[in-house]
mmCIF file of C-alpha atoms in Angstrom:
data_model
loop_
_atom_site.group_PDB
_atom_site.id
_atom_site.type_symbol
_atom_site.label_atom_id
_atom_site.label_comp_id
_atom_site.label_asym_id
_atom_site.label_seq_id
_atom_site.Cartn_x
_atom_site.Cartn_y
_atom_site.Cartn_z
ATOM 1 C CA MET C 1 44.159 -43.625 5.528
ATOM 2 C CA SER C 2 46.630 -45.504 7.746
ATOM 3 C CA VAL C 3 50.162 -44.354 8.546
ATOM 4 C CA GLY C 4 52.856 -45.023 11.160
ATOM 5 C CA GLY C 5 52.393 -41.975 13.403
ATOM 6 C CA LEU C 6 49.093 -40.168 13.705
ATOM 7 C CA VAL C 7 47.839 -36.884 15.003
ATOM 8 C CA ALA C 8 45.434 -37.417 17.885
ATOM 9 C CA GLU C 9 42.756 -35.285 16.245
ATOM 10 C CA LEU C 10 42.462 -33.356 13.003
ATOM 11 C CA THR C 11 39.913 -30.547 12.782
ATOM 12 C CA ALA C 12 39.298 -28.610 9.563
ATOM 13 C CA VAL C 13 37.423 -25.297 9.545
ATOM 14 C CA ARG C 14 36.415 -23.389 6.456
ATOM 15 C CA HIS C 15 37.006 -19.625 6.584
ATOM 16 C CA GLY C 16 34.150 -17.286 7.430
ATOM 17 C CA GLN C 17 31.945 -15.846 4.712
ATOM 18 C CA SER C 18 34.016 -13.925 2.156
ATOM 19 C CA VAL C 19 33.154 -11.131 -0.251
ATOM 20 C CA ALA C 20 33.365 -13.640 -3.111
ATOM 21 C CA ASN C 21 30.989 -16.037 -1.312
ATOM 22 C CA VAL C 22 28.346 -13.312 -1.608
ATOM 23 C CA ALA C 23 29.269 -11.773 -4.957
ATOM 24 C CA PHE C 24 29.425 -14.904 -7.112
ATOM 25 C CA PRO C 25 25.966 -16.324 -6.195
ATOM 26 C CA ALA C 26 24.499 -12.824 -6.610
ATOM 27 C CA ALA C 27 26.032 -12.496 -10.089
ATOM 28 C CA ARG C 28 24.725 -15.938 -11.050
ATOM 29 C CA ALA C 29 21.213 -15.122 -9.811
ATOM 30 C CA ALA C 30 21.187 -11.836 -11.727
ATOM 31 C CA GLY C 31 22.638 -13.349 -14.891
ATOM 32 C CA ARG C 32 25.741 -11.117 -14.781
ATOM 33 C CA LEU C 33 29.049 -12.267 -16.240
ATOM 34 C CA ASP C 34 31.110 -10.177 -13.801
ATOM 35 C CA ALA C 35 30.874 -10.771 -10.050
ATOM 36 C CA GLY C 36 32.608 -7.468 -9.328
ATOM 37 C CA VAL C 37 35.478 -9.016 -7.347
ATOM 38 C CA SER C 38 38.853 -7.878 -8.620
ATOM 39 C CA GLY C 39 42.463 -8.452 -7.617
ATOM 40 C CA ARG C 40 43.833 -11.790 -6.450
ATOM 41 C CA ASP C 41 41.797 -14.611 -4.975
ATOM 42 C CA ALA C 42 44.379 -14.764 -2.177
ATOM 43 C CA ASP C 43 43.416 -11.215 -1.125
ATOM 44 C CA VAL C 44 39.618 -11.614 -0.939
ATOM 45 C CA GLU C 45 38.358 -10.218 2.373
ATOM 46 C CA LEU C 46 35.818 -11.490 4.865
ATOM 47 C CA THR C 47 32.388 -9.875 5.004
ATOM 48 C CA PRO C 48 31.070 -8.462 8.299
ATOM 49 C CA LEU C 49 29.132 -11.732 8.695
ATOM 50 C CA GLY C 50 32.333 -13.689 8.037
ATOM 51 C CA ARG C 51 34.103 -11.776 10.801
ATOM 52 C CA ALA C 52 31.191 -12.452 13.150
ATOM 53 C CA GLN C 53 31.350 -16.162 12.285
ATOM 54 C CA ALA C 54 35.069 -16.218 13.065
ATOM 55 C CA ALA C 55 34.480 -14.543 16.433
ATOM 56 C CA ALA C 56 31.724 -17.054 17.220
ATOM 57 C CA LEU C 57 34.185 -19.866 16.491
ATOM 58 C CA GLY C 58 36.661 -18.377 18.954
ATOM 59 C CA ARG C 59 34.024 -17.980 21.640
ATOM 60 C CA ALA C 60 32.953 -21.581 21.150
ATOM 61 C CA LEU C 61 36.541 -22.790 21.538
ATOM 62 C CA ALA C 62 36.850 -20.851 24.810
ATOM 63 C CA ALA C 63 33.433 -21.885 26.138
ATOM 64 C CA GLU C 64 32.928 -24.363 28.971
ATOM 65 C CA PRO C 65 32.674 -26.987 27.682
ATOM 66 C CA PRO C 66 34.374 -26.010 24.406
ATOM 67 C CA ILE C 67 32.857 -27.045 21.089
ATOM 68 C CA ILE C 68 36.017 -29.111 20.497
ATOM 69 C CA ARG C 69 39.107 -29.696 22.604
ATOM 70 C CA PRO C 70 41.409 -26.708 21.957
ATOM 71 C CA PRO C 71 44.054 -27.369 19.311
ATOM 72 C CA GLU C 72 47.726 -27.762 20.150
ATOM 73 C CA VAL C 73 48.849 -26.992 16.583
ATOM 74 C CA VAL C 74 47.210 -24.670 14.052
ATOM 75 C CA VAL C 75 47.995 -24.719 10.319
ATOM 76 C CA CYS C 76 46.421 -22.076 8.136
ATOM 77 C CA SER C 77 46.011 -21.300 4.450
ATOM 78 C CA PRO C 78 48.004 -18.240 3.373
ATOM 79 C CA TYR C 79 44.872 -16.688 1.836
ATOM 80 C CA LEU C 80 43.678 -13.571 3.653
ATOM 81 C CA ARG C 81 40.176 -14.859 4.359
ATOM 82 C CA ALA C 82 41.550 -17.919 6.160
ATOM 83 C CA ARG C 83 44.239 -16.042 8.083
ATOM 84 C CA ARG C 84 41.754 -13.407 9.224
ATOM 85 C CA THR C 85 39.281 -16.075 10.286
ATOM 86 C CA TYR C 86 41.847 -17.579 12.621
ATOM 87 C CA GLU C 87 43.130 -14.205 13.851
ATOM 88 C CA ILE C 88 39.617 -13.094 14.794
ATOM 89 C CA ALA C 89 38.829 -16.477 16.363
ATOM 90 C CA ALA C 90 42.041 -16.345 18.416
ATOM 91 C CA GLU C 91 41.250 -12.814 19.594
ATOM 92 C CA ALA C 92 37.742 -13.854 20.657
ATOM 93 C CA ALA C 93 39.091 -16.960 22.388
ATOM 94 C CA ALA C 94 41.651 -14.844 24.258
ATOM 95 C CA ARG C 95 38.861 -12.606 25.542
ATOM 96 C CA GLY C 96 37.254 -15.791 26.842
ATOM 97 C CA GLY C 97 40.443 -16.821 28.637
ATOM 98 C CA LEU C 98 41.855 -19.281 26.086
ATOM 99 C CA ALA C 99 45.233 -18.702 24.435
ATOM 100 C CA LEU C 100 45.335 -20.418 21.046
ATOM 101 C CA PRO C 101 48.607 -21.346 19.296
ATOM 102 C CA GLU C 102 50.312 -19.121 16.758
ATOM 103 C CA PRO C 103 49.394 -20.436 13.315
ATOM 104 C CA VAL C 104 51.782 -22.042 10.871
ATOM 105 C CA ILE C 105 51.077 -20.843 7.319
ATOM 106 C CA ASP C 106 51.269 -23.619 4.721
ATOM 107 C CA ASP C 107 50.892 -23.013 0.982
ATOM 108 C CA ARG C 108 49.496 -26.530 0.512
ATOM 109 C CA LEU C 109 46.260 -25.313 2.108
ATOM 110 C CA VAL C 110 45.392 -22.789 -0.600
ATOM 111 C CA ASP C 111 41.985 -22.897 -2.233
ATOM 112 C CA ARG C 112 41.646 -24.638 -5.587
ATOM 113 C CA LEU C 113 43.886 -22.819 -8.065
ATOM 114 C CA MET C 114 41.865 -21.695 -11.075
ATOM 115 C CA GLY C 115 44.801 -20.375 -13.099
ATOM 116 C CA ARG C 116 43.702 -18.243 -16.017
ATOM 117 C CA PHE C 117 40.123 -18.261 -14.738
ATOM 118 C CA GLU C 118 40.806 -16.895 -11.245
ATOM 119 C CA LEU C 119 37.808 -14.894 -9.956
ATOM 120 C CA MET C 120 35.869 -15.387 -13.194
ATOM 121 C CA THR C 121 32.252 -16.511 -13.073
ATOM 122 C CA ARG C 122 31.255 -19.761 -14.753
ATOM 123 C CA ALA C 123 29.052 -17.761 -17.136
ATOM 124 C CA ALA C 124 31.994 -15.566 -18.164
ATOM 125 C CA ILE C 125 34.219 -18.582 -18.763
ATOM 126 C CA ASP C 126 31.550 -20.273 -20.880
ATOM 127 C CA ALA C 127 30.942 -17.103 -22.888
ATOM 128 C CA ARG C 128 34.578 -16.227 -23.530
ATOM 129 C CA PHE C 129 36.110 -19.685 -23.723
ATOM 130 C CA PRO C 130 33.473 -22.040 -25.198
ATOM 131 C CA ALA C 131 36.087 -24.707 -25.930
ATOM 132 C CA GLU C 132 36.917 -24.850 -22.213
ATOM 133 C CA ALA C 133 33.284 -25.387 -21.347
ATOM 134 C CA GLU C 134 33.243 -28.426 -23.632
ATOM 135 C CA ARG C 135 36.526 -29.687 -22.198
ATOM 136 C CA ARG C 136 35.096 -29.363 -18.686
ATOM 137 C CA ARG C 137 32.028 -31.364 -19.652
ATOM 138 C CA ALA C 138 34.209 -34.065 -21.207
ATOM 139 C CA SER C 139 36.564 -34.291 -18.219
ATOM 140 C CA GLY C 140 33.925 -34.038 -15.495
ATOM 141 C CA GLN C 141 33.912 -31.585 -12.606
ATOM 142 C CA TRP C 142 36.496 -33.468 -10.542
ATOM 143 C CA ASP C 143 39.092 -34.141 -13.241
ATOM 144 C CA TYR C 144 38.775 -30.879 -15.159
ATOM 145 C CA ARG C 145 41.914 -28.735 -14.862
ATOM 146 C CA PRO C 146 41.537 -25.091 -15.975
ATOM 147 C CA PRO C 147 44.480 -23.590 -17.867
ATOM 148 C CA GLY C 148 47.248 -23.000 -15.338
ATOM 149 C CA GLY C 149 45.063 -24.323 -12.530
ATOM 150 C CA GLU C 150 44.249 -27.504 -10.622
ATOM 151 C CA ASN C 151 41.818 -30.369 -10.709
ATOM 152 C CA PHE C 152 40.733 -32.160 -7.552
ATOM 153 C CA PRO C 153 43.323 -34.966 -7.804
ATOM 154 C CA ASP C 154 45.961 -32.204 -7.824
ATOM 155 C CA ILE C 155 44.517 -30.862 -4.568
ATOM 156 C CA ALA C 156 44.527 -34.371 -3.113
ATOM 157 C CA ARG C 157 48.230 -34.759 -3.906
ATOM 158 C CA ARG C 158 49.272 -31.604 -2.096
ATOM 159 C CA LEU C 159 47.014 -32.372 0.858
ATOM 160 C CA GLY C 160 48.314 -35.941 1.020
ATOM 161 C CA ALA C 161 51.845 -34.573 1.404
ATOM 162 C CA LEU C 162 50.624 -32.179 4.088
ATOM 163 C CA LEU C 163 48.929 -34.971 6.037
ATOM 164 C CA THR C 164 52.073 -37.073 5.929
ATOM 165 C CA ASP C 165 54.030 -34.172 7.415
ATOM 166 C CA LEU C 166 51.407 -33.477 10.080
ATOM 167 C CA HIS C 167 51.398 -37.085 11.220
ATOM 168 C CA HIS C 168 55.186 -37.157 11.314
ATOM 169 C CA ASP C 169 55.721 -33.794 13.005
ATOM 170 C CA HIS C 170 52.700 -33.663 15.315
ATOM 171 C CA ALA C 171 51.900 -37.265 16.262
ATOM 172 C CA ASP C 172 49.575 -37.541 19.266
ATOM 173 C CA ARG C 173 48.640 -33.852 19.108
ATOM 174 C CA ARG C 174 45.411 -32.070 18.244
ATOM 175 C CA VAL C 175 45.739 -30.187 14.955
ATOM 176 C CA LEU C 176 43.434 -27.479 13.590
ATOM 177 C CA ILE C 177 43.442 -26.563 9.894
ATOM 178 C CA VAL C 178 41.817 -23.301 8.749
ATOM 179 C CA ALA C 179 41.354 -23.281 5.001
ATOM 180 C CA HIS C 180 38.746 -23.628 2.235
ATOM 181 C CA ASP C 181 35.799 -25.760 1.144
ATOM 182 C CA ALA C 182 37.869 -27.653 -1.457
ATOM 183 C CA VAL C 183 40.390 -28.519 1.249
ATOM 184 C CA VAL C 184 37.722 -29.864 3.602
ATOM 185 C CA VAL C 185 36.135 -31.950 0.845
ATOM 186 C CA MET C 186 39.435 -33.463 -0.263
ATOM 187 C CA LEU C 187 40.481 -34.189 3.313
ATOM 188 C CA ARG C 188 37.364 -36.313 3.575
ATOM 189 C CA GLN C 189 38.336 -38.174 0.423
ATOM 190 C CA LEU C 190 41.889 -38.760 1.665
ATOM 191 C CA VAL C 191 40.965 -39.833 5.178
ATOM 192 C CA GLU C 192 37.844 -41.851 4.338
ATOM 193 C CA GLY C 193 38.575 -42.996 0.797
ATOM 194 C CA LEU C 194 35.374 -41.471 -0.551
ATOM 195 C CA SER C 195 34.463 -41.780 -4.223
ATOM 196 C CA TYR C 196 33.706 -38.793 -6.406
ATOM 197 C CA ASP C 197 30.054 -39.828 -6.389
ATOM 198 C CA GLU C 198 30.081 -39.582 -2.594
ATOM 199 C CA LEU C 199 31.806 -36.195 -2.773
ATOM 200 C CA GLY C 200 29.169 -35.102 -5.269
ATOM 201 C CA ARG C 201 26.435 -35.982 -2.784
ATOM 202 C CA ILE C 202 28.155 -33.793 -0.173
ATOM 203 C CA ALA C 203 28.157 -30.906 -2.651
ATOM 204 C CA ALA C 204 24.516 -31.523 -3.532
ATOM 205 C CA GLU C 205 23.567 -31.346 0.138
ATOM 206 C CA GLY C 206 24.823 -27.771 0.399
ATOM 207 C CA GLY C 207 28.589 -28.051 0.506
ATOM 208 C CA ILE C 208 30.877 -26.848 3.289
ATOM 209 C CA ARG C 209 29.542 -24.146 5.607
ATOM 210 C CA ASN C 210 31.541 -21.027 6.295
ATOM 211 C CA ALA C 211 33.238 -21.478 9.690
ATOM 212 C CA GLY C 212 31.821 -25.010 9.859
ATOM 213 C CA ILE C 213 33.765 -27.664 11.759
ATOM 214 C CA THR C 214 34.792 -31.057 10.370
ATOM 215 C CA ARG C 215 36.715 -33.288 12.765
ATOM 216 C CA PHE C 216 38.568 -36.595 12.514
ATOM 217 C CA THR C 217 39.746 -38.555 15.551
ATOM 218 C CA ARG C 218 42.296 -41.316 15.876
ATOM 219 C CA ASP C 219 40.891 -44.813 16.046
ATOM 220 C CA GLY C 220 43.712 -47.323 16.330
ATOM 221 C CA ASP C 221 46.007 -46.820 13.357
ATOM 222 C CA GLN C 222 43.692 -44.572 11.352
ATOM 223 C CA LEU C 223 41.589 -41.426 11.496
ATOM 224 C CA THR C 224 37.806 -41.615 11.405
ATOM 225 C CA LEU C 225 35.179 -38.934 10.866
ATOM 226 C CA ALA C 226 33.781 -37.704 14.188
ATOM 227 C CA GLU C 227 31.689 -34.763 12.939
ATOM 228 C CA PHE C 228 31.062 -33.014 9.653
ATOM 229 C CA ASN C 229 30.084 -29.446 8.871
ATOM 230 C CA THR C 230 29.042 -28.667 12.452
ATOM 231 C CA ALA C 231 27.661 -25.140 12.754
ATOM 232 C CA THR C 232 25.884 -25.082 16.124
ATOM 233 C CA HIS C 233 28.321 -22.387 17.282
ATOM 234 C CA LEU C 234 26.983 -20.101 14.543
ATOM 235 C CA ALA C 235 23.347 -20.175 15.617
ATOM 236 C CA GLY C 236 21.985 -16.644 15.629
ATOM 237 C CA VAL C 237 25.222 -15.029 14.467
ATOM 238 C CA SER C 238 24.616 -11.876 12.422
ATOM 239 C CA ALA C 239 26.742 -9.391 10.525
ATOM 240 C CA ASP C 240 26.694 -6.940 13.453
ATOM 241 C CA GLY C 241 28.437 -9.566 15.600
ATOM 242 C CA ALA C 242 25.380 -10.435 17.665
ATOM 243 C CA ALA C 243 24.702 -14.029 18.602
#
């Protein structure tokens, strides 16, 4: 991706572990249709481990040397799990002597919108809407758009507009994004021009870690990947906050 003005550095962090990150794999493993997570996806909370991961991120930003150069601009998803991740990280960084910027909340950083199927398990969707399961198979995982929701090209469009604004408004500055796994994946596609096959290999290798760091740095007139899914700052972190 090459544009006129560029941020100096773009770092994307996935939120800490959420209640849904635990509940959905557990439901799948047990063969349950219901993951037991109700309400809105935007309101899903962090788990105790997720809060500990967020605090570890803040400590790592305030460490000497820091895990990355501290951001000058922070842009955050409006979803609770992302906002709380940054709030906890900022509090931990402040205890370490580093004042982080106030975040800007941007709706373009929401997680993938699932529309009618929000917070439904794949098994429940397949059981209740068999025609949708067939449509998903025909479209493929990247192009499938659930009713009222988004496919991955839709996510790329909103993130492309966000990147254009970041480059224009924050050229030569270090920008931190706190958001979701779909956002991190599609940022890689936008910045690096990855194919869906390449994105599929990323997913097959375990996906995006909670509180993991992905960073792009400016190289001439473009951004290049400097690190992906870094989680060294999370070594030994446990739900009781120990590290």
